[in-house]
Amino acid sequence: MSSHSREQTPEFTQLVEKSLSRRRFLGGAAALSAAAFFTVSPLSRAVAAATQSSPLMGFEPVAASTEDAFIVPKGYKAERLISWGDTLFGSVPEFSDSDNNAQAQAGQFGDNNDGMSFFAIDDNNAILAVNNEYCNYEIMFPHQGDNMSAEDVKYAQAAHGVSVLTLKKEDGRWQLVKDGKYNRRIDANTPMAISGPASGHALLKTAADAKGEQALGTFNNCANGMTPWGTYLTCEENFHGYFGHTGNGEIPAAMARYGISAEGGRWQWHQHDARFDLAENPNEPNRFGWIVEIDPHNPESMPVKRTALGRFKHENAELVVADSGHLVVYMGDDERGEHLYRFVSKGKYNPDDMAANRNLLDEGTLYVAKFHEGEGGELKGKGEWLELSFGKNGLTPENGFASQAEVLIHARLAATQVGGTTMDRPEWVAAHPSEPVVFCTLTNNKNRGIKDNQPVDGPNPRAENHYGQIVRWRPENGQHTAAGFDWDLFVLAGNPTVHQGNLYAGSANITADNMFNSPDGIGFDKGGRLWIQTDGNYSNSGDFAGQGNNQMLCADPDTGEIRRFLTGPVACEITGLAFTPDQRTLFVGVQHPGEKLAKSHFPFGGNRTPRSSVMVITREDGGVIGA
């Protein structure tokens, strides 16, 4: 991502001149139009109020759907690029609906693709790096995960991680190059260096790695990031469920904070692989929950776990080059009642020496966000970044922190110690391409207003929040390195056909035609369109009646208008997005169609096994996506 231009940045005005209560926020046209409320600049506010239509979006929105299909707007087409099990190498067998194994999976596209980044080599050649988050045992195995063997665990481990793909554009279509020079599978057993302040710490040492400097593997890779020097960042999220304890030992409180239990999760790896058994390897979980940097241009390079970015359940990593030249990384910790983080590099980005940037992510300062409640209950206010540095803000030996390494390894405990705001599951973060404004999806939180540490407040205004919202903030003086920021809510997802007159109806820019729940993936294109992907309740009933399958929407951040761009097949999540530099091709992920044995056979139909896939979207006239 290039540095944000600041030369002609539109003014980030007060979004509401008068005090606006939560009730008036919901009032819609009678109280305040969505266009007027969600405007960034006075000029766009005036235009939006007059037209009520976005100048950024030129497509006809699609309707909500419950079909087992991938539906895009009129004038667009969607084609399959790759699916779980497709081979990357000619020597590897193709996926079979009935007979797959670990050896084959090691050379096949991984399961449950998530975040992805597109690396252009030239106009007709590129690399696509794609996360493979986890597996659906009910689909992967005939026994549906009820009778796991050591071989089954190896198969599952090979399906996790990252797939690096060589792409070529032929006859106007991007296609996978089998045996391409960049093709690579990175999985749960790939050697990885550990760098930064926590490297070599006692809590990272194991019998197999007495120095604590090299781990094996990455898994539960959720979303992603892309550095200005051309590397890929993959983010380890729900790593806790892979570990368990076969003995009678207790789980330390610091591990329990990350959800680790003696029983282990549904993956059952600890029962067949001693590396994941806390009785044998009590420090192994500390080697996960990091951001991993991968050089997609060099298949022989060793991935690096960058510990300076903190250890938690990372969703994505949004990188911005600040005006000062420092690199700023925004990150969400995707769990109910967890936090939003920022990292500021010690060194500065050098656009003329890419090699000099390679270790920028090893030194810097980690912060956690604290949001202050708006006056009179209004859904906007001030915020500040609280430093997570050893010796400051109570991060001392007296409070259980003996070094900066321990602050980073136990980043959640550190965030609690300094008073970070507990959030409604911070998911993806996206920075506007030309304005100093940042957005974060808060997907849902059934514990809001129920648990003592998660009161209804600030950017989390609804108890038992099952719809989610998107918060945005502007750094002080437009500087991403500033200590403070102004925040507001860009949208409250909801269902106005089920709820009226309260916050569960959604904000004023949510209607019966564009409603959704659980915003998750998010990203901007070069034109400033905000793309929103959902991973929510697809029952199409009760609170979610009329919302259909998960979907992808497009929003104008100036006017607040939101249009549904596509809908996915049965029981899927829509996640992962990457544009080509010309913005004329969009890659989108379809994850876990048919999960929990729902009736999906996407993408091949018939009685075929449902398979997570990457789809390629273009306009029939060859134009810019979304315009």
XYZ file of C-alpha atoms in Angstrom:
627
model
C 0.000 0.000 0.000
C 1.352 3.383 -0.932
C 1.532 6.337 1.400
C -1.718 8.245 1.831
C -1.734 11.603 0.089
C -2.392 14.520 2.428
C -2.051 17.465 0.083
C -5.750 17.974 -0.567
C -7.390 15.902 2.126
C -11.076 16.797 2.550
C -12.017 18.171 5.930
C -13.232 15.523 8.368
C -16.072 17.581 9.819
C -18.157 16.944 12.870
C -20.642 14.365 11.641
C -23.491 15.845 13.592
C -23.561 19.513 14.543
C -26.073 19.052 17.312
C -26.195 16.447 20.036
C -27.528 13.220 18.566
C -28.964 10.596 20.869
C -29.010 6.884 20.115
C -32.708 7.189 19.429
C -32.250 9.944 16.853
C -29.463 7.931 15.254
C -32.160 5.423 14.360
C -34.698 7.964 13.214
C -33.963 7.710 9.533
C -35.298 10.382 7.204
C -37.547 11.826 9.874
C -34.587 12.633 12.084
C -31.608 12.876 9.759
C -30.909 11.300 6.401
C -28.240 8.644 6.134
C -26.457 10.752 3.542
C -26.279 13.728 5.861
C -25.178 11.745 8.877
C -22.450 9.682 7.269
C -20.755 12.385 5.262
C -17.042 13.133 5.421
C -16.867 16.593 3.867
C -19.340 19.526 3.707
C -19.347 19.434 -0.097
C -20.211 15.761 -0.359
C -22.820 16.273 2.365
C -24.615 18.865 0.267
C -24.445 16.755 -2.881
C -25.610 13.636 -1.080
C -28.518 15.395 0.570
C -29.693 16.546 -2.837
C -29.246 13.297 -4.750
C -29.413 10.519 -2.136
C -27.292 8.502 -4.537
C -23.617 7.655 -4.649
C -21.461 8.923 -7.521
C -19.053 6.039 -6.861
C -21.377 3.104 -7.516
C -22.793 2.398 -10.951
C -24.040 -1.163 -10.611
C -27.575 -2.387 -10.036
C -27.776 -4.000 -6.583
C -28.647 -7.675 -6.326
C -31.419 -9.012 -4.116
C -30.899 -11.162 -1.050
C -30.712 -14.836 -1.986
C -30.953 -18.295 -0.464
C -29.855 -20.056 -3.653
C -26.836 -22.337 -3.800
C -25.198 -19.959 -6.230
C -22.736 -17.096 -6.531
C -24.768 -14.179 -7.867
C -23.277 -10.920 -9.183
C -24.927 -7.801 -10.645
C -26.306 -7.480 -14.124
C -23.449 -6.772 -16.533
C -20.937 -8.722 -14.444
C -19.648 -12.279 -14.667
C -18.075 -14.572 -12.096
C -15.802 -17.525 -12.869
C -14.093 -20.032 -10.609
C -10.336 -19.652 -10.282
C -9.487 -22.435 -7.837
C -11.115 -24.649 -5.220
C -9.974 -26.650 -2.222
C -8.025 -29.676 -3.464
C -7.140 -28.328 -6.905
C -3.556 -29.304 -7.607
C -0.781 -26.718 -7.894
C 1.662 -29.205 -9.410
C 1.411 -31.704 -12.235
C 2.851 -34.485 -10.097
C 0.067 -34.190 -7.530
C -3.281 -35.990 -7.967
C -6.455 -33.966 -8.367
C -9.046 -33.776 -5.617
C -11.298 -36.786 -5.209
C -14.766 -36.735 -3.687
C -13.953 -39.981 -1.899
C -10.193 -40.525 -1.582
C -7.854 -37.758 -0.390
C -4.778 -37.829 1.827
C -2.099 -35.698 3.451
C 0.519 -36.332 0.792
C -1.749 -35.091 -1.985
C -3.073 -32.177 0.066
C 0.484 -30.902 0.552
C 0.534 -29.997 -3.132
C -3.104 -28.951 -3.475
C -4.912 -25.699 -2.772
C -5.745 -25.589 0.940
C -9.161 -25.600 2.528
C -11.397 -22.708 3.617
C -9.650 -19.894 1.778
C -9.860 -16.514 3.502
C -7.824 -13.299 3.114
C -5.729 -12.861 -0.033
C -3.419 -10.379 -1.785
C -2.594 -9.869 -5.465
C 1.035 -9.172 -6.428
C 1.381 -7.939 -10.006
C 4.526 -8.906 -11.882
C 3.478 -7.313 -15.160
C 0.205 -6.818 -17.040
C -0.213 -10.538 -17.711
C 1.580 -12.289 -14.860
C 0.975 -12.178 -11.125
C 1.056 -13.960 -7.788
C -1.987 -14.523 -5.605
C -1.301 -15.374 -1.952
C -4.322 -16.905 -0.220
C -4.926 -17.922 3.395
C -6.343 -21.374 4.146
C -7.906 -20.938 7.555
C -9.242 -24.289 8.768
C -11.141 -27.445 7.762
C -14.703 -28.697 7.951
C -14.298 -32.211 9.298
C -17.915 -33.037 8.528
C -17.081 -32.534 4.845
C -13.458 -33.665 4.798
C -13.891 -37.088 6.430
C -16.486 -39.861 6.021
C -16.577 -40.140 9.835
C -17.161 -36.365 10.031
C -14.382 -35.956 12.586
C -15.756 -38.450 15.101
C -12.956 -40.991 14.674
C -9.803 -39.030 13.905
C -6.561 -40.899 13.282
C -2.979 -39.658 13.146
C -3.171 -39.769 9.342
C -6.371 -37.702 9.403
C -4.633 -35.080 11.529
C -1.751 -34.922 9.037
C -4.275 -34.408 6.232
C -5.939 -31.576 8.144
C -2.590 -29.974 8.964
C -1.660 -30.009 5.275
C -4.931 -28.259 4.389
C -4.154 -25.281 6.672
C -1.844 -22.332 6.133
C -1.266 -20.396 2.911
C -1.377 -21.197 -0.801
C 0.822 -19.117 -3.108
C -0.368 -19.233 -6.720
C 1.225 -18.259 -10.020
C -1.354 -16.575 -12.258
C -1.297 -15.762 -15.971
C -3.755 -13.696 -17.964
C -4.739 -15.440 -21.180
C -7.553 -14.381 -23.519
C -8.495 -11.721 -20.985
C -8.884 -14.224 -18.105
C -6.654 -14.766 -15.084
C -5.865 -18.460 -14.638
C -3.732 -20.645 -12.384
C -0.410 -21.789 -13.834
C 0.119 -25.390 -12.760
C 3.777 -25.889 -11.835
C 4.182 -22.097 -11.888
C 7.486 -20.829 -10.513
C 5.846 -19.176 -7.478
C 3.481 -22.007 -6.556
C 3.914 -22.995 -2.930
C 2.061 -24.532 -0.009
C 2.840 -23.320 3.506
C 1.130 -25.411 6.177
C 1.057 -26.390 9.848
C 4.513 -27.978 9.636
C 6.479 -25.453 7.551
C 9.600 -24.112 9.354
C 9.310 -20.452 10.375
C 11.696 -18.002 11.979
C 10.653 -16.122 15.109
C 11.863 -12.518 15.107
C 11.436 -9.403 17.184
C 11.467 -8.793 20.948
C 9.963 -12.169 21.930
C 12.408 -14.249 19.886
C 14.437 -16.495 22.160
C 12.309 -15.846 25.235
C 11.912 -18.746 27.631
C 8.161 -18.911 26.984
C 8.867 -19.693 23.318
C 11.410 -22.437 23.933
C 10.518 -26.109 23.458
C 12.392 -29.391 23.506
C 12.571 -29.300 19.713
C 13.626 -25.633 19.666
C 15.782 -24.948 22.692
C 16.599 -21.460 21.422
C 12.988 -20.349 20.891
C 13.881 -18.929 17.499
C 12.189 -21.260 14.994
C 8.649 -22.616 15.028
C 6.883 -25.131 12.870
C 3.859 -24.017 10.912
C 1.032 -21.567 10.808
C -2.685 -22.322 11.000
C -6.079 -20.736 11.410
C -4.874 -18.046 9.050
C -7.706 -15.602 8.870
C -7.118 -12.355 7.035
C -4.022 -10.716 5.675
C -1.951 -7.681 4.871
C 0.405 -6.547 2.147
C 3.588 -4.572 2.714
C 4.863 -1.754 0.454
C 7.998 -3.841 -0.123
C 6.039 -6.686 -1.695
C 5.604 -9.254 1.060
C 2.480 -10.944 2.357
C 1.260 -10.891 5.951
C -0.862 -13.804 7.138
C -2.584 -13.549 10.493
C -2.997 -16.389 12.987
C -6.429 -16.194 14.588
C -8.181 -18.981 16.531
C -5.107 -21.051 17.336
C -6.407 -22.152 20.733
C -8.541 -25.079 19.549
C -5.576 -27.059 18.250
C -4.080 -27.610 21.716
C -5.133 -29.793 24.630
C -3.739 -31.626 27.631
C -3.623 -35.418 27.873
C -2.556 -35.329 31.517
C -3.948 -33.753 34.661
C -2.089 -30.457 34.506
C -3.834 -27.139 34.950
C -3.954 -24.512 32.227
C -2.156 -21.291 33.268
C -4.380 -18.212 33.465
C -2.372 -16.502 30.735
C -3.190 -19.366 28.353
C -6.793 -19.578 29.451
C -7.193 -15.936 28.431
C -6.587 -17.132 24.870
C -9.234 -19.863 25.137
C -6.875 -22.790 25.610
C -8.370 -25.641 27.619
C -7.257 -29.082 28.768
C -9.980 -30.734 26.696
C -8.817 -29.026 23.537
C -10.994 -27.991 20.628
C -12.714 -29.911 17.894
C -9.521 -30.392 15.881
C -8.118 -33.173 18.124
C -4.545 -32.585 17.016
C -3.207 -32.945 20.551
C -4.473 -36.528 20.694
C -2.345 -37.609 17.736
C 0.548 -35.137 17.533
C 2.572 -34.560 20.712
C 3.532 -31.066 19.587
C -0.007 -29.945 20.436
C -0.207 -31.812 23.743
C 0.428 -29.411 26.628
C 1.524 -32.334 28.761
C 4.475 -32.767 26.395
C 4.985 -29.226 25.080
C 3.563 -26.602 27.453
C 5.086 -23.644 25.575
C 3.953 -24.584 22.072
C 0.787 -22.384 22.135
C 2.945 -19.304 22.790
C 4.452 -19.782 19.348
C 1.091 -19.072 17.686
C -1.186 -16.059 17.544
C 1.333 -13.971 15.597
C 1.511 -12.217 12.261
C 3.685 -14.086 9.758
C 5.534 -12.350 6.921
C 6.003 -14.342 3.693
C 7.950 -13.420 0.567
C 5.700 -14.718 -2.234
C 8.354 -13.977 -4.853
C 10.812 -16.464 -3.331
C 9.394 -19.966 -2.788
C 12.584 -20.960 -0.948
C 12.362 -18.191 1.653
C 11.488 -18.946 5.269
C 8.373 -17.219 6.649
C 8.945 -15.004 9.693
C 6.726 -14.567 12.760
C 6.941 -10.868 13.685
C 6.494 -10.758 17.460
C 6.674 -6.974 17.788
C 3.101 -6.884 16.440
C 1.785 -8.702 19.515
C 0.172 -12.069 20.150
C -3.595 -12.353 19.966
C -6.249 -13.694 17.605
C -5.266 -11.593 14.635
C -7.890 -10.832 12.018
C -5.947 -8.792 9.460
C -3.090 -6.301 9.289
C -3.789 -2.962 7.594
C -0.573 -1.132 6.734
C -0.275 2.600 6.196
C 2.867 4.628 5.541
C 2.425 7.712 7.726
C 3.417 11.187 6.573
C 6.439 10.871 8.839
C 7.568 7.780 6.954
C 6.843 5.445 9.860
C 4.893 2.306 9.127
C 1.575 2.003 10.976
C -0.216 -1.340 11.258
C -3.831 -1.514 12.490
C -5.000 -4.894 13.839
C -8.146 -6.362 15.369
C -8.351 -9.188 17.922
C -11.375 -11.214 16.863
C -13.025 -12.355 20.050
C -15.911 -11.020 22.102
C -14.671 -8.364 24.483
C -11.173 -8.095 23.029
C -9.337 -5.113 21.599
C -8.205 -3.017 18.661
C -4.443 -2.445 18.274
C -1.963 -0.236 16.451
C 1.762 -0.735 15.817
C 4.083 2.144 14.883
C 7.514 1.207 13.539
C 10.676 2.643 15.015
C 12.303 2.963 11.619
C 10.992 4.686 8.516
C 9.969 3.228 5.196
C 12.482 3.747 2.397
C 10.778 3.489 -1.023
C 14.182 3.538 -2.743
C 15.636 0.572 -0.865
C 13.164 -2.291 -0.448
C 15.724 -4.525 1.236
C 16.183 -1.940 3.974
C 12.496 -2.246 4.882
C 12.547 -5.987 5.526
C 12.880 -5.687 9.308
C 10.675 -2.651 9.892
C 8.143 -4.864 11.637
C 10.668 -6.033 14.248
C 11.032 -2.768 16.150
C 8.342 -0.356 17.175
C 5.606 0.396 19.665
C 2.353 -1.482 20.147
C -0.769 0.344 21.346
C -4.341 -0.570 22.285
C -7.346 1.657 21.563
C -9.432 3.314 24.233
C -12.722 4.810 23.039
C -14.375 7.533 25.111
C -18.161 7.773 25.263
C -19.760 10.625 23.350
C -21.653 13.321 25.211
C -25.366 12.769 25.671
C -25.183 9.228 24.354
C -24.239 10.295 20.845
C -22.543 7.632 18.750
C -19.308 9.516 18.215
C -16.519 10.722 20.415
C -12.816 10.850 21.121
C -10.294 8.077 21.533
C -6.663 7.497 22.377
C -3.941 4.933 21.802
C -2.514 3.500 25.044
C 1.090 2.382 24.883
C 1.936 -1.260 25.571
C 5.563 -0.896 26.583
C 7.268 -2.596 29.482
C 7.565 -0.294 32.483
C 4.758 2.017 31.379
C 1.048 2.153 32.209
C 1.348 -0.526 34.859
C 3.159 -3.060 32.657
C 5.599 -3.867 35.421
C 6.867 -6.929 37.315
C 4.436 -6.102 40.122
C 1.607 -6.688 37.643
C 3.084 -9.809 36.068
C 5.180 -8.400 33.218
C 8.930 -8.977 33.467
C 9.961 -7.731 30.010
C 8.717 -6.368 26.701
C 8.722 -9.931 25.395
C 6.160 -10.891 28.038
C 4.058 -7.827 27.211
C 3.892 -9.034 23.604
C 3.376 -12.725 24.372
C 0.557 -11.785 26.751
C -0.727 -8.819 24.742
C -4.322 -9.419 25.841
C -3.354 -9.214 29.505
C -1.359 -6.068 28.778
C -4.311 -4.459 26.995
C -6.528 -5.163 29.992
C -3.907 -3.808 32.389
C -3.715 -0.421 30.634
C -7.484 -0.084 30.184
C -8.152 -0.730 26.499
C -11.804 -0.716 25.422
C -13.408 -4.135 25.065
C -14.990 -4.349 21.615
C -17.652 -6.341 19.748
C -15.164 -8.676 18.039
C -12.831 -6.401 16.039
C -12.426 -7.996 12.642
C -10.855 -6.478 9.514
C -9.470 -2.943 9.451
C -9.302 -0.861 6.259
C -7.690 2.543 5.678
C -9.067 4.893 3.027
C -6.700 5.116 0.025
C -6.513 8.937 -0.018
C -8.033 10.270 3.203
C -6.790 9.801 6.791
C -9.799 7.736 7.838
C -9.813 4.135 9.066
C -12.699 1.662 9.334
C -13.070 -1.525 11.423
C -15.821 -4.118 11.353
C -17.212 -5.147 14.758
C -19.023 -8.270 13.738
C -21.255 -9.182 16.736
C -21.142 -9.889 20.462
C -23.699 -11.898 22.409
C -21.902 -10.944 25.650
C -22.304 -7.176 25.271
C -24.247 -5.843 28.225
C -24.169 -9.307 29.832
C -20.586 -9.666 31.055
C -19.291 -7.080 33.507
C -16.259 -6.201 31.403
C -18.393 -5.578 28.310
C -20.865 -2.806 29.146
C -22.980 -1.115 26.494
C -20.869 1.918 25.635
C -19.341 4.077 22.921
C -18.827 2.200 19.650
C -20.565 -0.866 21.152
C -24.064 0.546 21.724
C -26.271 -2.581 21.692
C -26.712 -5.304 24.271
C -26.470 -8.890 22.963
C -25.380 -7.483 19.631
C -26.108 -10.029 16.906
C -25.987 -7.705 13.885
C -22.632 -5.931 14.192
C -21.444 -2.463 13.159
C -18.576 -0.607 11.504
C -16.644 1.986 13.493
C -14.424 4.563 11.845
C -11.928 7.037 13.160
C -9.811 9.951 12.011
C -6.376 10.356 13.615
C -5.645 13.733 15.172
C -4.525 16.194 12.494
C -4.796 13.398 9.942
C -1.615 11.773 11.263
C -1.722 8.002 11.745
C 1.043 8.243 14.353
C -0.965 10.663 16.548
C -1.902 9.722 20.104
C -5.612 10.485 19.693
C -8.485 10.197 17.241
C -12.127 11.094 16.619
C -14.541 8.196 16.080
C -18.102 7.566 14.940
C -20.176 4.663 13.646
C -20.362 4.410 9.876
C -23.163 1.861 9.991
C -25.117 -0.235 12.436
C -26.218 -3.432 10.699
C -29.739 -4.496 11.540
C -33.128 -5.605 10.307
C -35.702 -2.810 9.846
C -38.343 -5.322 8.727
C -38.245 -7.067 12.107
C -37.323 -4.214 14.445
C -38.652 -0.669 14.382
C -37.718 2.336 16.458
C -34.667 0.856 18.158
C -31.009 0.232 17.418
C -31.658 -3.321 16.211
C -33.330 -1.899 13.104
C -29.913 -0.642 12.061
C -28.747 2.854 11.238
C -30.525 5.154 8.812
C -28.584 3.843 5.814
C -29.879 0.303 6.368
C -33.075 -0.571 4.518
C -35.049 -3.669 3.604
C -33.124 -3.703 0.320
C -29.560 -3.748 1.648
C -29.762 -5.211 5.166
C -27.137 -7.654 6.414
C -25.599 -8.967 9.618
C -22.082 -9.620 10.919
C -19.804 -7.471 8.756
C -16.410 -9.161 8.643
C -14.090 -8.705 5.659
C -13.576 -5.121 4.570
C -11.374 -3.276 2.102
C -11.090 -0.253 -0.163
C -10.447 -0.107 -3.868
C -8.406 2.708 -5.418
C -11.536 4.706 -6.179
C -12.499 4.935 -2.506
C -15.334 2.400 -2.604
C -15.615 0.464 0.650
C -16.287 -3.262 0.182
C -17.993 -5.132 3.032
C -18.199 -8.932 3.348
C -20.343 -10.850 5.815
C -19.920 -13.949 7.949
C -23.165 -14.126 9.821
C -26.429 -15.896 10.426
C -27.831 -17.224 7.136
C -30.987 -18.821 8.574
C -33.137 -16.201 6.811
C -35.551 -16.364 9.741
C -36.347 -14.629 13.020
C -34.056 -11.660 13.594
C -32.401 -12.482 10.272
C -35.530 -12.827 8.139
C -35.008 -11.517 4.632
C -31.220 -11.284 4.889
C -30.522 -14.522 3.012
C -27.076 -16.009 2.480
C -23.860 -14.221 3.291
C -22.988 -11.456 0.891
C -20.659 -8.682 -0.238
C -21.761 -5.064 -0.278
C -20.296 -1.831 -1.580
C -20.493 1.468 0.299
C -19.752 5.100 -0.415
C -17.979 6.425 2.695
C -19.011 9.995 1.837
C -22.755 9.533 1.346
C -23.205 6.418 3.458
C -25.097 4.617 0.706
C -24.701 0.825 0.742
C -25.602 -1.557 -2.081
C -25.515 -5.333 -2.152
C -22.991 -6.404 -4.796
C -23.129 -10.192 -4.612
C -24.554 -13.124 -2.700
C -22.892 -16.442 -1.946
C -24.071 -20.058 -1.933
C -25.707 -21.946 0.927
C -24.001 -21.850 4.347
C -20.919 -20.008 3.098
C -18.981 -17.014 4.337
C -17.896 -14.404 1.812
C -14.331 -13.475 2.718
C -11.148 -12.282 1.109
C -10.875 -9.677 -1.633
C -8.099 -8.562 -3.948
C -8.137 -6.234 -6.959
C -5.814 -6.151 -9.932
C -4.004 -2.783 -10.261
C -6.324 -1.679 -13.068
C -9.336 -2.398 -10.819
C -10.981 -4.392 -13.611
C -10.734 -7.796 -11.924
C -11.800 -8.671 -8.399
C -10.924 -11.906 -6.599
C -13.403 -12.942 -3.881
C -13.399 -15.939 -1.575
C -16.256 -18.329 -0.832
C -15.513 -20.169 2.402
C -17.150 -23.292 3.855
C -20.180 -23.694 1.551
C -22.278 -26.536 2.924
C -20.842 -26.350 6.444
C -22.619 -28.444 9.092
C -23.864 -30.583 6.180
C -26.107 -27.862 4.805
C -27.424 -28.614 1.332
C -24.751 -27.063 -0.854
C -22.803 -28.581 -3.727
C -21.009 -25.385 -4.722
C -19.190 -24.821 -7.019
C -19.650 -27.956 -9.159
C -23.300 -28.788 -8.477
C -24.918 -32.184 -8.727
C -23.994 -34.312 -5.724
C -20.408 -33.089 -5.638
C -18.570 -32.245 -2.421
C -18.960 -28.556 -1.535
C -15.567 -26.858 -1.772
C -14.292 -23.473 -0.710
C -13.249 -21.498 -3.778
C -11.774 -18.275 -5.094
C -13.999 -16.549 -7.641
C -12.907 -14.056 -10.314
C -15.288 -11.178 -11.067
C -15.150 -8.951 -14.132
C -17.486 -6.612 -15.966
C -18.790 -7.779 -19.314
C -17.736 -4.451 -20.822
C -14.280 -4.677 -19.239
C -14.835 -1.678 -16.978
C -13.816 -0.859 -13.429
C -15.465 -3.044 -10.789
C -18.215 -1.222 -8.909
C -18.143 1.945 -11.002
